[in-house]
Short mmCIF file of C-alpha atoms in Angstrom, two decimals:
data_model
loop_
_atom_site.label_atom_id
_atom_site.label_comp_id
_atom_site.label_asym_id
_atom_site.label_seq_id
_atom_site.Cartn_x
_atom_site.Cartn_y
_atom_site.Cartn_z
CA MET M 1 239.64 178.15 84.48
CA THR M 2 242.26 180.65 85.43
CA GLN M 3 242.03 184.58 86.10
CA ASP M 4 245.66 185.10 87.39
CA GLY M 5 247.86 183.54 84.75
CA GLY M 6 247.73 179.63 86.06
CA ARG M 7 248.45 180.46 89.70
CA THR M 8 245.19 179.10 90.73
CA TRP M 9 242.66 176.96 88.94
CA THR M 10 238.70 176.85 89.32
CA GLU M 11 237.21 173.83 88.10
CA ILE M 12 234.26 174.27 85.63
CA GLU M 13 231.11 171.89 85.16
CA SER M 14 229.67 171.02 81.79
CA ASP M 15 227.43 168.57 80.24
CA ILE M 16 230.04 167.57 77.95
CA TRP M 17 231.02 163.83 78.06
CA ASP M 18 233.09 163.07 75.52
CA ASN M 19 236.90 163.78 74.98
CA ILE M 20 237.87 166.99 74.20
CA ARG M 21 240.91 166.97 71.49
CA GLY M 22 241.54 170.50 70.80
CA LEU M 23 240.76 174.06 72.11
CA TYR M 24 241.28 177.51 70.95
CA PHE M 25 240.30 181.08 71.67
CA ALA M 26 239.82 183.73 69.28
CA SER M 27 239.68 186.02 72.51
CA ASP M 28 240.05 186.16 76.14
CA GLN M 29 236.27 185.69 76.23
CA GLU M 30 235.21 183.85 73.12
CA GLY M 31 236.34 180.30 72.24
CA TRP M 32 235.88 176.58 70.60
CA ALA M 33 236.33 173.28 71.87
CA VAL M 34 236.21 170.01 69.61
CA GLY M 35 236.70 166.37 70.49
CA ASP M 36 234.73 162.98 69.75
CA ARG M 37 231.72 162.25 68.13
CA GLY M 38 231.79 165.57 65.93
CA LEU M 39 231.46 167.44 69.41
CA ILE M 40 231.90 171.47 68.58
CA THR M 41 231.03 173.67 71.70
CA HIS M 42 231.49 177.22 72.23
CA THR M 43 231.73 179.97 74.84
CA VAL M 44 231.63 183.43 74.87
CA ASN M 45 232.27 183.97 78.87
CA GLY M 46 236.08 182.57 79.03
CA GLY M 47 234.63 178.92 79.66
CA ARG M 48 232.09 179.67 82.29
CA THR M 49 229.53 178.01 80.47
CA TRP M 50 229.49 176.34 76.80
CA GLU M 51 227.09 175.89 74.02
CA HIS M 52 227.24 172.66 71.41
CA GLN M 53 227.35 173.75 68.08
CA LYS M 54 226.09 171.24 65.36
CA SER M 55 229.20 170.12 63.02
CA GLY M 56 226.89 167.58 61.09
CA TRP M 57 229.79 165.44 61.85
CA TRP M 58 230.18 161.94 63.87
CA TYR M 59 234.05 161.41 63.16
CA THR M 60 236.46 162.31 66.03
CA LEU M 61 237.37 166.40 65.35
CA THR M 62 241.03 166.87 66.67
CA ASP M 63 242.06 170.70 66.47
CA VAL M 64 240.23 173.83 65.80
CA TYR M 65 241.77 177.74 64.55
CA PHE M 66 239.95 180.71 64.15
CA ILE M 67 241.49 183.91 62.55
CA ASN M 68 239.01 185.94 64.68
CA PRO M 69 235.65 185.16 66.28
CA GLU M 70 233.85 184.52 62.92
CA LYS M 71 235.94 182.62 60.79
CA GLY M 72 237.40 179.28 62.06
CA TRP M 73 238.31 175.47 60.92
CA VAL M 74 238.04 172.52 62.29
CA ILE M 75 240.06 169.18 61.37
CA GLY M 76 239.57 165.24 62.23
CA ASP M 77 239.66 162.06 61.42
CA LEU M 78 239.17 160.67 57.90
CA GLY M 79 240.43 164.07 56.23
CA THR M 80 237.49 165.98 58.02
CA VAL M 81 238.07 169.93 57.46
CA LEU M 82 235.09 172.05 58.31
CA HIS M 83 234.70 175.76 58.10
CA THR M 84 232.81 178.47 59.55
CA SER M 85 231.94 182.41 58.43
CA ASP M 86 229.76 182.72 61.36
CA GLY M 87 231.49 182.41 64.72
CA GLY M 88 229.67 178.01 64.27
CA GLU M 89 226.35 178.86 63.37
CA SER M 90 226.50 176.93 60.61
CA TRP M 91 229.98 174.49 59.48
CA VAL M 92 230.72 173.69 55.90
CA LYS M 93 232.28 170.10 54.91
CA GLN M 94 235.83 171.52 53.58
CA THR M 95 237.40 167.62 53.48
CA PRO M 96 240.10 167.68 50.96
CA GLY M 97 239.88 164.08 49.72
CA GLY M 98 241.72 160.97 51.10
CA PHE M 99 241.06 159.24 54.48
CA GLN M 100 244.45 160.89 56.39
CA MET M 101 244.06 161.11 60.24
CA LEU M 102 244.29 164.89 60.32
CA LYS M 103 245.92 166.60 63.57
CA GLY M 104 246.84 170.19 63.66
CA VAL M 105 245.67 173.14 61.44
CA PHE M 106 246.91 176.56 61.18
CA PHE M 107 245.94 179.72 59.14
CA PHE M 108 248.12 182.64 58.75
CA ASP M 109 244.90 184.86 57.42
CA ASP M 110 241.40 184.32 55.79
CA HIS M 111 243.10 182.65 52.75
CA ILE M 112 246.49 181.03 53.53
CA GLY M 113 246.18 178.08 55.66
CA TRP M 114 247.89 174.45 56.08
CA VAL M 115 246.42 171.15 58.04
CA ILE M 116 248.99 168.33 58.65
CA GLY M 117 248.59 164.87 60.15
CA TRP M 118 248.84 161.19 59.60
CA PRO M 119 250.96 159.31 57.56
CA GLY M 120 253.04 162.66 57.15
CA VAL M 121 250.64 164.91 55.63
CA CYS M 122 250.67 168.73 54.96
CA LEU M 123 248.02 170.17 52.87
CA HIS M 124 248.06 173.93 51.92
CA THR M 125 245.20 176.15 50.66
CA GLU M 126 245.35 179.69 49.57
CA ASN M 127 241.62 180.46 49.59
CA GLY M 128 240.66 179.81 52.63
CA GLY M 129 240.06 175.75 52.25
CA LEU M 130 238.16 175.74 48.75
CA THR M 131 240.50 173.81 47.53
CA TRP M 132 243.88 171.79 48.96
CA THR M 133 246.95 170.85 47.73
CA THR M 134 249.34 168.75 49.24
CA GLN M 135 252.52 169.22 49.94
CA THR M 136 255.68 166.97 50.27
CA THR M 137 257.03 167.00 53.47
CA GLY M 138 259.54 163.58 53.22
CA THR M 139 258.55 161.87 56.66
CA TYR M 140 255.64 159.19 56.72
CA ASN M 141 255.30 159.77 60.67
CA GLU M 142 252.14 161.65 62.63
CA LEU M 143 252.83 164.93 62.26
CA TYR M 144 250.94 167.40 65.31
CA GLY M 145 251.99 170.91 65.37
CA VAL M 146 252.35 173.53 62.79
CA TYR M 147 253.08 177.34 63.20
CA PHE M 148 254.00 180.06 60.53
CA VAL M 149 255.15 183.76 61.33
CA THR M 150 254.84 184.55 57.96
CA SER M 151 252.80 183.14 54.92
CA ASN M 152 256.57 181.69 53.74
CA ILE M 153 258.41 180.79 57.10
CA GLY M 154 257.08 177.96 59.29
CA TRP M 155 257.71 174.60 61.24
CA ILE M 156 255.87 171.18 62.00
CA VAL M 157 256.43 169.10 64.77
CA ALA M 158 256.08 165.49 64.92
CA GLN M 159 256.61 161.83 65.86
CA TYR M 160 260.28 160.68 67.14
CA GLY M 161 261.61 163.95 67.49
CA GLU M 162 260.99 165.23 63.86
CA ILE M 163 261.28 168.89 63.39
CA LEU M 164 260.38 170.35 59.67
CA HIS M 165 261.06 173.76 58.66
CA THR M 166 260.26 175.70 55.41
CA THR M 167 261.39 179.27 54.08
CA ASN M 168 258.82 179.21 50.92
CA GLY M 169 255.20 178.41 52.31
CA GLY M 170 255.93 174.58 52.53
CA GLN M 171 257.25 174.18 48.61
CA THR M 172 259.95 172.24 50.43
CA TRP M 173 260.21 171.26 54.12
CA LYS M 174 263.61 170.39 55.28
CA PHE M 175 264.68 168.45 58.56
CA GLN M 176 265.86 170.46 61.79
CA TYR M 177 267.89 168.59 64.10
CA SER M 178 265.91 168.16 67.26
CA GLY M 179 268.20 165.91 69.70
CA THR M 180 265.54 164.03 70.62
CA ASP M 181 263.22 160.95 69.64
CA LYS M 182 260.31 162.02 71.55
CA ASP M 183 256.91 162.88 70.56
CA LEU M 184 256.74 166.50 69.89
CA ASN M 185 253.32 168.03 70.25
CA LYS M 186 253.02 171.93 69.96
CA VAL M 187 255.12 174.30 68.36
CA TYR M 188 255.27 178.39 68.51
CA PHE M 189 257.13 181.19 67.43
CA ALA M 190 257.50 184.97 68.64
CA ASN M 191 259.16 185.78 65.68
CA ARG M 192 261.64 184.25 63.03
CA ASN M 193 264.51 183.35 65.36
CA TYR M 194 262.43 182.74 68.93
CA GLY M 195 260.56 179.69 69.58
CA MET M 196 259.13 176.92 71.62
CA ILE M 197 258.24 173.38 71.24
CA ILE M 198 256.82 171.26 74.13
CA GLY M 199 256.66 167.14 73.74
CA ASP M 200 256.19 164.00 75.84
CA GLU M 201 257.85 163.14 79.07
CA GLY M 202 258.24 166.92 79.91
CA LEU M 203 260.25 167.86 76.92
CA ILE M 204 260.31 171.52 76.53
CA LEU M 205 262.46 172.79 73.65
CA THR M 206 263.89 176.28 72.85
CA THR M 207 265.81 178.33 70.04
CA ILE M 208 266.94 181.83 69.65
CA ASP M 209 268.48 181.29 66.03
CA GLY M 210 264.98 179.68 64.20
CA GLY M 211 265.62 176.44 64.58
CA GLN M 212 269.03 175.84 63.69
CA LYS M 213 269.76 174.88 67.49
CA TRP M 214 267.34 173.89 69.90
CA GLU M 215 268.33 173.36 73.36
CA VAL M 216 266.33 171.69 76.61
CA GLN M 217 264.57 173.42 79.35
CA GLU M 218 263.74 171.95 82.41
CA SER M 219 259.97 171.26 82.88
CA GLY M 220 259.79 170.45 86.17
CA THR M 221 257.51 166.89 85.09
CA ASN M 222 257.77 163.83 82.73
CA ASN M 223 254.27 163.68 82.27
CA ASP M 224 254.05 164.18 78.44
CA LEU M 225 253.16 167.85 77.42
CA TYR M 226 250.26 168.44 75.03
CA ASP M 227 249.52 171.84 74.62
CA PHE M 228 250.50 175.52 76.06
CA ALA M 229 249.20 179.00 76.17
CA LEU M 230 251.46 182.18 76.66
CA SER M 231 250.74 185.13 78.47
CA PRO M 232 252.46 188.38 79.55
CA GLU M 233 253.15 186.82 82.49
CA GLY M 234 254.62 183.57 81.70
CA MET M 235 253.78 180.03 79.94
CA VAL M 236 251.10 177.32 81.07
CA ALA M 237 251.36 173.52 79.51
CA VAL M 238 248.90 170.94 79.81
CA GLY M 239 249.65 167.37 79.95
CA LYS M 240 248.90 163.67 80.22
CA GLY M 241 246.95 163.06 83.90
CA GLY M 242 245.30 166.37 83.25
CA ILE M 243 248.66 168.28 84.93
CA THR M 244 249.16 171.94 84.45
CA MET M 245 252.60 173.44 85.34
CA ARG M 246 252.79 177.14 84.99
CA TYR M 247 256.41 178.71 83.97
#
């Protein structure tokens, strides 16, 4: 845990023995982590203490996203999609069918969302996950990260340097040239022009024109970067071997 934008870190003891695969904070104090064997755990004090929530699931859970402290979604292996509307006190299965390995989830609001994974899977909902439709991505590679700045404009990042972009809510996806064959793990856009991607071997890509051109930035590491968080003081990225980089 850090309280100074990543300058210093304090290790927190917990009774979590399973691998943690995904982490999301709905505020500076309240967050959720998910992982192996259906793990869902919850904090209301910035991560100082964690309390397990019952997922009712034994498959590996890979990612979590909340639009507010009450409504959230968790995804995982074998097409798992779970939803809560009470902050995790109860979780309801919204599995859309199939046995896809789901890797990433994003909701624009409490109705419109996407989940992505392997093989080239992109599922879309317009009713909070009650029903899902398959969107054609044009790839069979693993999709890792998804982000939308409006209900229509979004990006997906994937294996082997693939970047997909849509301007119509995912009805069609087009490839953007990344200039790399490294796996891309997470994507974020501040608006429809300014975006950032992190990936394997310390890769950081940025764009100022909506992805028409992506430029490599110096990261200071060759370790795979898996996730990052932004604050007014800069960016913190985490990756392989427990590495934490502050920019």
